[in-house]
Tab-separated table of C-alpha atoms and ligand atoms in Angstrom:
chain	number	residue	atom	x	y	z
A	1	UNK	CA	2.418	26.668	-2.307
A	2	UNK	CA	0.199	23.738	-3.437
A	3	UNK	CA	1.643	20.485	-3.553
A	4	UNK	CA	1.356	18.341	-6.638
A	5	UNK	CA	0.443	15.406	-4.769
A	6	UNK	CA	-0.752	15.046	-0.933
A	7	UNK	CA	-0.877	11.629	0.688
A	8	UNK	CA	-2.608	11.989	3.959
A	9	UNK	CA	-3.037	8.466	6.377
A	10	UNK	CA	-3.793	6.288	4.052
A	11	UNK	CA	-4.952	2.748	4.955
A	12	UNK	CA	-5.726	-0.097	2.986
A	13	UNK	CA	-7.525	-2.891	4.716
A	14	UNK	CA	-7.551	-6.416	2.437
A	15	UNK	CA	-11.060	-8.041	2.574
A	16	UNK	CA	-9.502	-11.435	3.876
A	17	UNK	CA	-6.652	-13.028	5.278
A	18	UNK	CA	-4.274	-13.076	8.429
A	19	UNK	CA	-2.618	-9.803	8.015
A	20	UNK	CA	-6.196	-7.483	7.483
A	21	UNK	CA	-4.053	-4.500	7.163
A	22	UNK	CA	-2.039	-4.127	4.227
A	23	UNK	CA	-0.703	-0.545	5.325
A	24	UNK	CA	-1.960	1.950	7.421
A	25	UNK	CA	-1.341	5.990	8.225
A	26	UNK	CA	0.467	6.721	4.792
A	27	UNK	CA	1.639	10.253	5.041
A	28	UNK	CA	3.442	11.976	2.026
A	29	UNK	CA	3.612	14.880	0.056
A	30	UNK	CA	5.588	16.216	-3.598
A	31	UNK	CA	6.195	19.577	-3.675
A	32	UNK	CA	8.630	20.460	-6.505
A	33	UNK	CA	8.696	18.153	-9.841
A	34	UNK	CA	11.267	15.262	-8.686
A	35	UNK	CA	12.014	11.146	-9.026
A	36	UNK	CA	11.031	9.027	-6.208
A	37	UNK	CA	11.825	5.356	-5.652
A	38	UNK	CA	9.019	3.580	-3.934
A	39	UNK	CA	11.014	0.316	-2.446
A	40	UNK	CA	10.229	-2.339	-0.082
A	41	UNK	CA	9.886	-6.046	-0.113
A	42	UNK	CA	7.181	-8.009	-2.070
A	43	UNK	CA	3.932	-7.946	-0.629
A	44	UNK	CA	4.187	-4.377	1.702
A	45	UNK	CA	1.602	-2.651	-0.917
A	46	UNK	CA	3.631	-0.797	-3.362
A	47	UNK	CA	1.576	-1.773	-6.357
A	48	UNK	CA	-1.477	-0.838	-3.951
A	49	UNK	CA	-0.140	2.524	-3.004
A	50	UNK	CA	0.443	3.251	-7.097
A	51	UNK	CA	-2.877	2.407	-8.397
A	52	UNK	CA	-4.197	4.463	-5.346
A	53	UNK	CA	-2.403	7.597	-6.561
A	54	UNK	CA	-3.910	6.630	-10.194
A	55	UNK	CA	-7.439	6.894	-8.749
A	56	UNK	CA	-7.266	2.955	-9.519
A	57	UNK	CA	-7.874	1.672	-6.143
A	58	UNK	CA	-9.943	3.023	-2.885
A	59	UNK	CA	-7.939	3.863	0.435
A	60	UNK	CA	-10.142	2.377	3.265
A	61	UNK	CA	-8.850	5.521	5.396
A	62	UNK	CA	-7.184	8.951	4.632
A	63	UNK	CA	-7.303	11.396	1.332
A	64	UNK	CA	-5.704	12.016	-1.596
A	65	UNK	CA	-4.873	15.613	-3.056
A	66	UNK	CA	-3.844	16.351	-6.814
A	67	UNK	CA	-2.587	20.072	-7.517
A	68	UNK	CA	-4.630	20.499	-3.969
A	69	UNK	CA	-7.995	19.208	-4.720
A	70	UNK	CA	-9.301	16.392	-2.935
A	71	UNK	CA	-9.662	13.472	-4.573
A	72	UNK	CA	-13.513	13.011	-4.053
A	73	UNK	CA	-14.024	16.191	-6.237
A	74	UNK	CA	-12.068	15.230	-9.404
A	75	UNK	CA	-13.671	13.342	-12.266
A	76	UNK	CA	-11.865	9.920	-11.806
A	77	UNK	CA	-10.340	10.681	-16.007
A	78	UNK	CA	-9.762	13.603	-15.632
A	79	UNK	CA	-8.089	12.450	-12.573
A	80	UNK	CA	-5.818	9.660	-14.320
A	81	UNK	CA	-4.853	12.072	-17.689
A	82	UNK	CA	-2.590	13.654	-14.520
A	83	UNK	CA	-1.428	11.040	-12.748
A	84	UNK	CA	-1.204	8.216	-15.305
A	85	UNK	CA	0.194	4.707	-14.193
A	86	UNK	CA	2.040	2.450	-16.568
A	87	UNK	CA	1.338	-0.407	-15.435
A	88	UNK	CA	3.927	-3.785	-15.069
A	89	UNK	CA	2.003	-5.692	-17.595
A	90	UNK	CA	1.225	-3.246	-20.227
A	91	UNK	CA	-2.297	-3.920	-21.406
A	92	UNK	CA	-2.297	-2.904	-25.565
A	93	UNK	CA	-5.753	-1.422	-26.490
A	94	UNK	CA	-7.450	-2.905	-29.739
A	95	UNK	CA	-5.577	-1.945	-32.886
A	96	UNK	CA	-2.121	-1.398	-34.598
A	97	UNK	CA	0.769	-0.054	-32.865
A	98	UNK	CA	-0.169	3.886	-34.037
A	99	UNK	CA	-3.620	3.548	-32.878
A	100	UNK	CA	-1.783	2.679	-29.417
A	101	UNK	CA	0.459	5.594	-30.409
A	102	UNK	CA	-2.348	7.993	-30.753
A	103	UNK	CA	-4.505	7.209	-27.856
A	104	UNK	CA	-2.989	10.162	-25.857
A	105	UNK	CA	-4.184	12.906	-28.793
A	106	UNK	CA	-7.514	11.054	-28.831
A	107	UNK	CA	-8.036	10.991	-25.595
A	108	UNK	CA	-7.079	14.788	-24.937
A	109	UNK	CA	-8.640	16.117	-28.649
A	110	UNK	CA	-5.140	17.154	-29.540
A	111	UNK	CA	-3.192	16.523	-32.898
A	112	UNK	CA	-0.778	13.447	-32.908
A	113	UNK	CA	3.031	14.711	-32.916
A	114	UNK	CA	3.784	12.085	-35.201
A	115	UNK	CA	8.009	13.130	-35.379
A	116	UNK	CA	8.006	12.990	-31.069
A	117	UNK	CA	6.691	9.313	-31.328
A	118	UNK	CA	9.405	8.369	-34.032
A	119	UNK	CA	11.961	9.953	-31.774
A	120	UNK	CA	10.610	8.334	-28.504
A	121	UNK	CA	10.631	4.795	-30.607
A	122	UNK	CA	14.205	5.259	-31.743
A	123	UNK	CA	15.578	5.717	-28.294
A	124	UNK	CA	13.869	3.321	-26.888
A	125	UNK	CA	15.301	0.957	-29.759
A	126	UNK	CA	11.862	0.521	-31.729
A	127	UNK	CA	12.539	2.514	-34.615
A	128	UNK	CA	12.298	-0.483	-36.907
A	129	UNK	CA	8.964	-1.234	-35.564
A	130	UNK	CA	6.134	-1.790	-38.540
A	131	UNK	CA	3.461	0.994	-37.083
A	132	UNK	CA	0.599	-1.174	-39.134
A	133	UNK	CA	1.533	-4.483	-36.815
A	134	UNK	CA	-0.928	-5.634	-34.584
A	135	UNK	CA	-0.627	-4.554	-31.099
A	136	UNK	CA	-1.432	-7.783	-29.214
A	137	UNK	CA	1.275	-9.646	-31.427
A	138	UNK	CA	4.155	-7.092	-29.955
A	139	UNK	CA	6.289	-9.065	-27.465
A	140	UNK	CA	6.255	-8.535	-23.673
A	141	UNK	CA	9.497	-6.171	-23.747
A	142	UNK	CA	7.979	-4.548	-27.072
A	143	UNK	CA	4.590	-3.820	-25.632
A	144	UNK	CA	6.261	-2.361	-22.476
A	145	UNK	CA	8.469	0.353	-24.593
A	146	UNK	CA	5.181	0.888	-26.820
A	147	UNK	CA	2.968	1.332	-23.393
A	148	UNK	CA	5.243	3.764	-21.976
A	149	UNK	CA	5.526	5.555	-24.692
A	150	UNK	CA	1.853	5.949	-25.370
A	151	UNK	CA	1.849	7.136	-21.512
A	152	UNK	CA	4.345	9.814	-22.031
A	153	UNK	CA	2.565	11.256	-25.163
A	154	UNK	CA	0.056	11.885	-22.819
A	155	UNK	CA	2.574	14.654	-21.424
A	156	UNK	CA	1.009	14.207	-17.663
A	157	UNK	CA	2.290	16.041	-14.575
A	158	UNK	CA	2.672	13.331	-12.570
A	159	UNK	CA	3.850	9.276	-14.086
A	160	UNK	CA	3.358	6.168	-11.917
A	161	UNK	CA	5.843	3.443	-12.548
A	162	UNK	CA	5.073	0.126	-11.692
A	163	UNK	CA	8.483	-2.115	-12.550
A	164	UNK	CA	8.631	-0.589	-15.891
A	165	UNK	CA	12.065	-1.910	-16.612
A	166	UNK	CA	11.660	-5.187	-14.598
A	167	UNK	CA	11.285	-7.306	-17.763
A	168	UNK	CA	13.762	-5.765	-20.288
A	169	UNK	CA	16.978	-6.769	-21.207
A	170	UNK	CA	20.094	-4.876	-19.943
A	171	UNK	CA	20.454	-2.703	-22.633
A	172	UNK	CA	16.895	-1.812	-22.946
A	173	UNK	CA	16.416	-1.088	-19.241
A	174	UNK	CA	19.253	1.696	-20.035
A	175	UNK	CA	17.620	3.407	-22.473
A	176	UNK	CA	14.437	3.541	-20.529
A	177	UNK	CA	16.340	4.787	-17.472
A	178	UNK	CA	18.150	7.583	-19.626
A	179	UNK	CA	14.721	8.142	-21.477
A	180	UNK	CA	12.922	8.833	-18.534
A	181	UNK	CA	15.701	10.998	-16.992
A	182	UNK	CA	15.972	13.296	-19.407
A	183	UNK	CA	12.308	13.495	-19.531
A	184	UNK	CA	11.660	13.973	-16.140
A	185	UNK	CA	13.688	17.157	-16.332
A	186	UNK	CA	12.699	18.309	-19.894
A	187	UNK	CA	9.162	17.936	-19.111
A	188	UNK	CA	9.675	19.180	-15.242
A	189	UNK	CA	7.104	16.341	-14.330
A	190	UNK	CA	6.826	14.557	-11.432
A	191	UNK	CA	7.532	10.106	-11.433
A	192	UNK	CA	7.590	7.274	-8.711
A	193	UNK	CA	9.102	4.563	-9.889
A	194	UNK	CA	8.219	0.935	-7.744
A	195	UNK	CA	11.714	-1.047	-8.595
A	196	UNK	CA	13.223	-3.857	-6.700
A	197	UNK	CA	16.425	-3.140	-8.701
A	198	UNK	CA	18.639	-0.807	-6.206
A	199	UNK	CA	21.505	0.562	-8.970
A	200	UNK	CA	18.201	1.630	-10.564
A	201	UNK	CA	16.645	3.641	-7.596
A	202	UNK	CA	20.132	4.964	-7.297
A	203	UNK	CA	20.508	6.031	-10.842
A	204	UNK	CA	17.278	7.627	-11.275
A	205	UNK	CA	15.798	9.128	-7.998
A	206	UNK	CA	16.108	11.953	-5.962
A	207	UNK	CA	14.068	10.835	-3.312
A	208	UNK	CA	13.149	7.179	-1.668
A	209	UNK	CA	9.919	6.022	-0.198
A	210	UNK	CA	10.705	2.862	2.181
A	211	UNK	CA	7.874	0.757	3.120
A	212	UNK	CA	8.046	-2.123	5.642
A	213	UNK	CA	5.966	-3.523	8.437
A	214	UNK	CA	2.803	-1.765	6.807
A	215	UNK	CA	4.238	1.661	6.980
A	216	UNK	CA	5.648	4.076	4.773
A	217	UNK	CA	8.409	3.977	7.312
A	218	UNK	CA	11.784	6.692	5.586
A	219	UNK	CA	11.258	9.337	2.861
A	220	UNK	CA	14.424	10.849	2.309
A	221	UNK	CA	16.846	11.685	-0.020
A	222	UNK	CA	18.540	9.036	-1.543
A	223	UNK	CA	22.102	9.492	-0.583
A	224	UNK	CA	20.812	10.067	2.714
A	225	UNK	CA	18.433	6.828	2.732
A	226	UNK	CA	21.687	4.196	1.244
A	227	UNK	CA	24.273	6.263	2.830
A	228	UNK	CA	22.702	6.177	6.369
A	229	UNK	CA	19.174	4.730	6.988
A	230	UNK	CA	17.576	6.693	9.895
A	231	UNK	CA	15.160	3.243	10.638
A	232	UNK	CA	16.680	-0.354	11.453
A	233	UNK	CA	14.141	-1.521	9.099
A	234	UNK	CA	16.098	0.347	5.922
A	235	UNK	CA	18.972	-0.916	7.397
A	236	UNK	CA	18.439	-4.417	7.669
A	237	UNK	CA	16.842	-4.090	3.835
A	238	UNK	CA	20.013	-3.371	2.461
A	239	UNK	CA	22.045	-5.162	4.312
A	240	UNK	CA	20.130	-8.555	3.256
A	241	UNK	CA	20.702	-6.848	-0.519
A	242	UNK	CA	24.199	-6.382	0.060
A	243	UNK	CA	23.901	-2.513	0.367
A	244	UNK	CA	25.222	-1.724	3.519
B	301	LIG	N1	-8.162	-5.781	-3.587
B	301	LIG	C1	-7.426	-6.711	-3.010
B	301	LIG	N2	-7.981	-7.829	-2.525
B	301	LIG	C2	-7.243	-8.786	-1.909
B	301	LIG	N3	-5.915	-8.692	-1.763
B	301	LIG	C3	-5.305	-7.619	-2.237
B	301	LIG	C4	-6.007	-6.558	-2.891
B	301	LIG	N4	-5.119	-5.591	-3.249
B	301	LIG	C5	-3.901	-6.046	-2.837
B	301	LIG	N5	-4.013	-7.246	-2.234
B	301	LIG	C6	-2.925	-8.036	-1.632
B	301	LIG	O1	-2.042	-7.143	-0.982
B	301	LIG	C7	-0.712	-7.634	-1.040
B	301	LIG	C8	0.201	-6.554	-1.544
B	301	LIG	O2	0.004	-6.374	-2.915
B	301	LIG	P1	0.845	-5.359	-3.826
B	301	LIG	O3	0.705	-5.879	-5.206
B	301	LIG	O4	0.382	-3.985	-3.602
B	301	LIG	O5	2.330	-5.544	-3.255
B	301	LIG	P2	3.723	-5.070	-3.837
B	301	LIG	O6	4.452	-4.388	-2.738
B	301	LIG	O7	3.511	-4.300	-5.097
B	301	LIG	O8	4.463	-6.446	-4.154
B	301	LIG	P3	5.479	-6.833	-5.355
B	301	LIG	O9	6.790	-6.193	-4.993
B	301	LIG	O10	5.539	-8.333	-5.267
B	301	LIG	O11	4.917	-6.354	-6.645
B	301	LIG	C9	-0.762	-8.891	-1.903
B	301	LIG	O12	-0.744	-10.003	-1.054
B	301	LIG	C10	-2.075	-8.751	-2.639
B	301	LIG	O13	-2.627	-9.999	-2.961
B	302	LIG	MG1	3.907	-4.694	-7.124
């Protein structure tokens, strides 16, 4: 069977600094459409690891595979229309809120499904929203909902979440967890959500990715992973959250 996505020993070396190696000998692979929490403390690479899967950054060491072609032979677009990363701070592209909505069907020559983006707007609480408004007036939380909803209209295989709910209000960060839930298993798509926010990883994943110490150090289920930790390391990361 090919795998959607192969990680094989990646390393990232930073060009400066005490600590040269940022991580080193990722190994991972997604075989069947799932959720996967990427946790670990600030600093270990997450963000790193994300943009790497989006063809966004360079590993210094190891390969990427997409739907079991190496990275070096894809066309870096063609690339990120499959594995597309919504990014923490959502950057708006020139234009009204529709021409934000439509960038997917642009981009992919495809008509706009004009009664999916209403429907993706009113559950994520932005059904009021004037589609003629400026884009870069939207605030933070606003331009969030509208960035991942542009992403999903792009109807990739694979999404790559970095925070996305880590600056919405309570109620908000609901309906983008239920939102992408029920997505994930309408669309059968594969997404790795980065979150520091535990209840979420809970709530939404099926699998974790642990990194500490410049590893990718426990990828297991997530029962398994808050239930019982195989590594001290997971251990002592939940404990210091209260987890365990
Ligand atoms: N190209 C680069 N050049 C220099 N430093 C870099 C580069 N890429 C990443 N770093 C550094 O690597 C470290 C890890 O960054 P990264 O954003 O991947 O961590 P993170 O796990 O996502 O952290 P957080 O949870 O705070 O978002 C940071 O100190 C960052 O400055
Ligand atoms: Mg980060």
């Amino acid at each position: 069977m090919t795998s959607i996505l192969k990680l094989q020993q990646l390393t990232k070396i930073l060009p400066q600094g005490e600590r040269p190696i940022l991580f080193a000998n990722v190994s991972a692979q997604i075989d069947e459409p799932q959720s996967i929490a990427l946790l670990g403390a600030s600093g270990q690479g997450k963000s790193t690891l994300l943009r790497m899967m989006a063809m966004l950054d360079v590993p210094d060491e190891g390969e990427l595979h997409l739907h079991g072609t190496p990275a070096s032979a894809w066309v870096p677009k063609e690339w990120r229309m499959q594995a597309c990363y919504v990014a923490q701070q959502p950057v708006m592209l020139p234009g009204t809120v529709e021409d934000n909505l439509k960038a997917a069907s642009r981009l992919h020559k495809h008509s706009f499904d004009q009664e999916l983006a209403r429907e993706l707007m009113g559950e994520l609480g932005l059904s009021g929203m004037d589609w003629g408004k400026r884009a870069g007036d939207l605030s933070g939380g606003e331009k969030q909902r509208v960035a991942l909803i542009r992403s999903l209209l792009l109807r990739a295989p694979l999404y790559l979440l970095d925070e996305t709910t880590s600056s919405l209000d309570a109620h908000s960060k609901r309906a983008v967890q239920r939102l992408l839930t029920a997505w994930q298993a309408k669309e059968s798509c594969t997404m790795i959500w980065v979150t520091h926010d535990l209840d979420e990883a809970r709530a939404v994943s099926q699998r974790i990715w642990f990194m500490a110490d410049r590893v990718l150090c426990e990828d297991a289920e997530t029962n398994e992973f808050f239930e019982q930790p195989a590594t001290e390391k997971a251990r002592r990361f939940l404990q210091a959250a209260g987890r365990h």
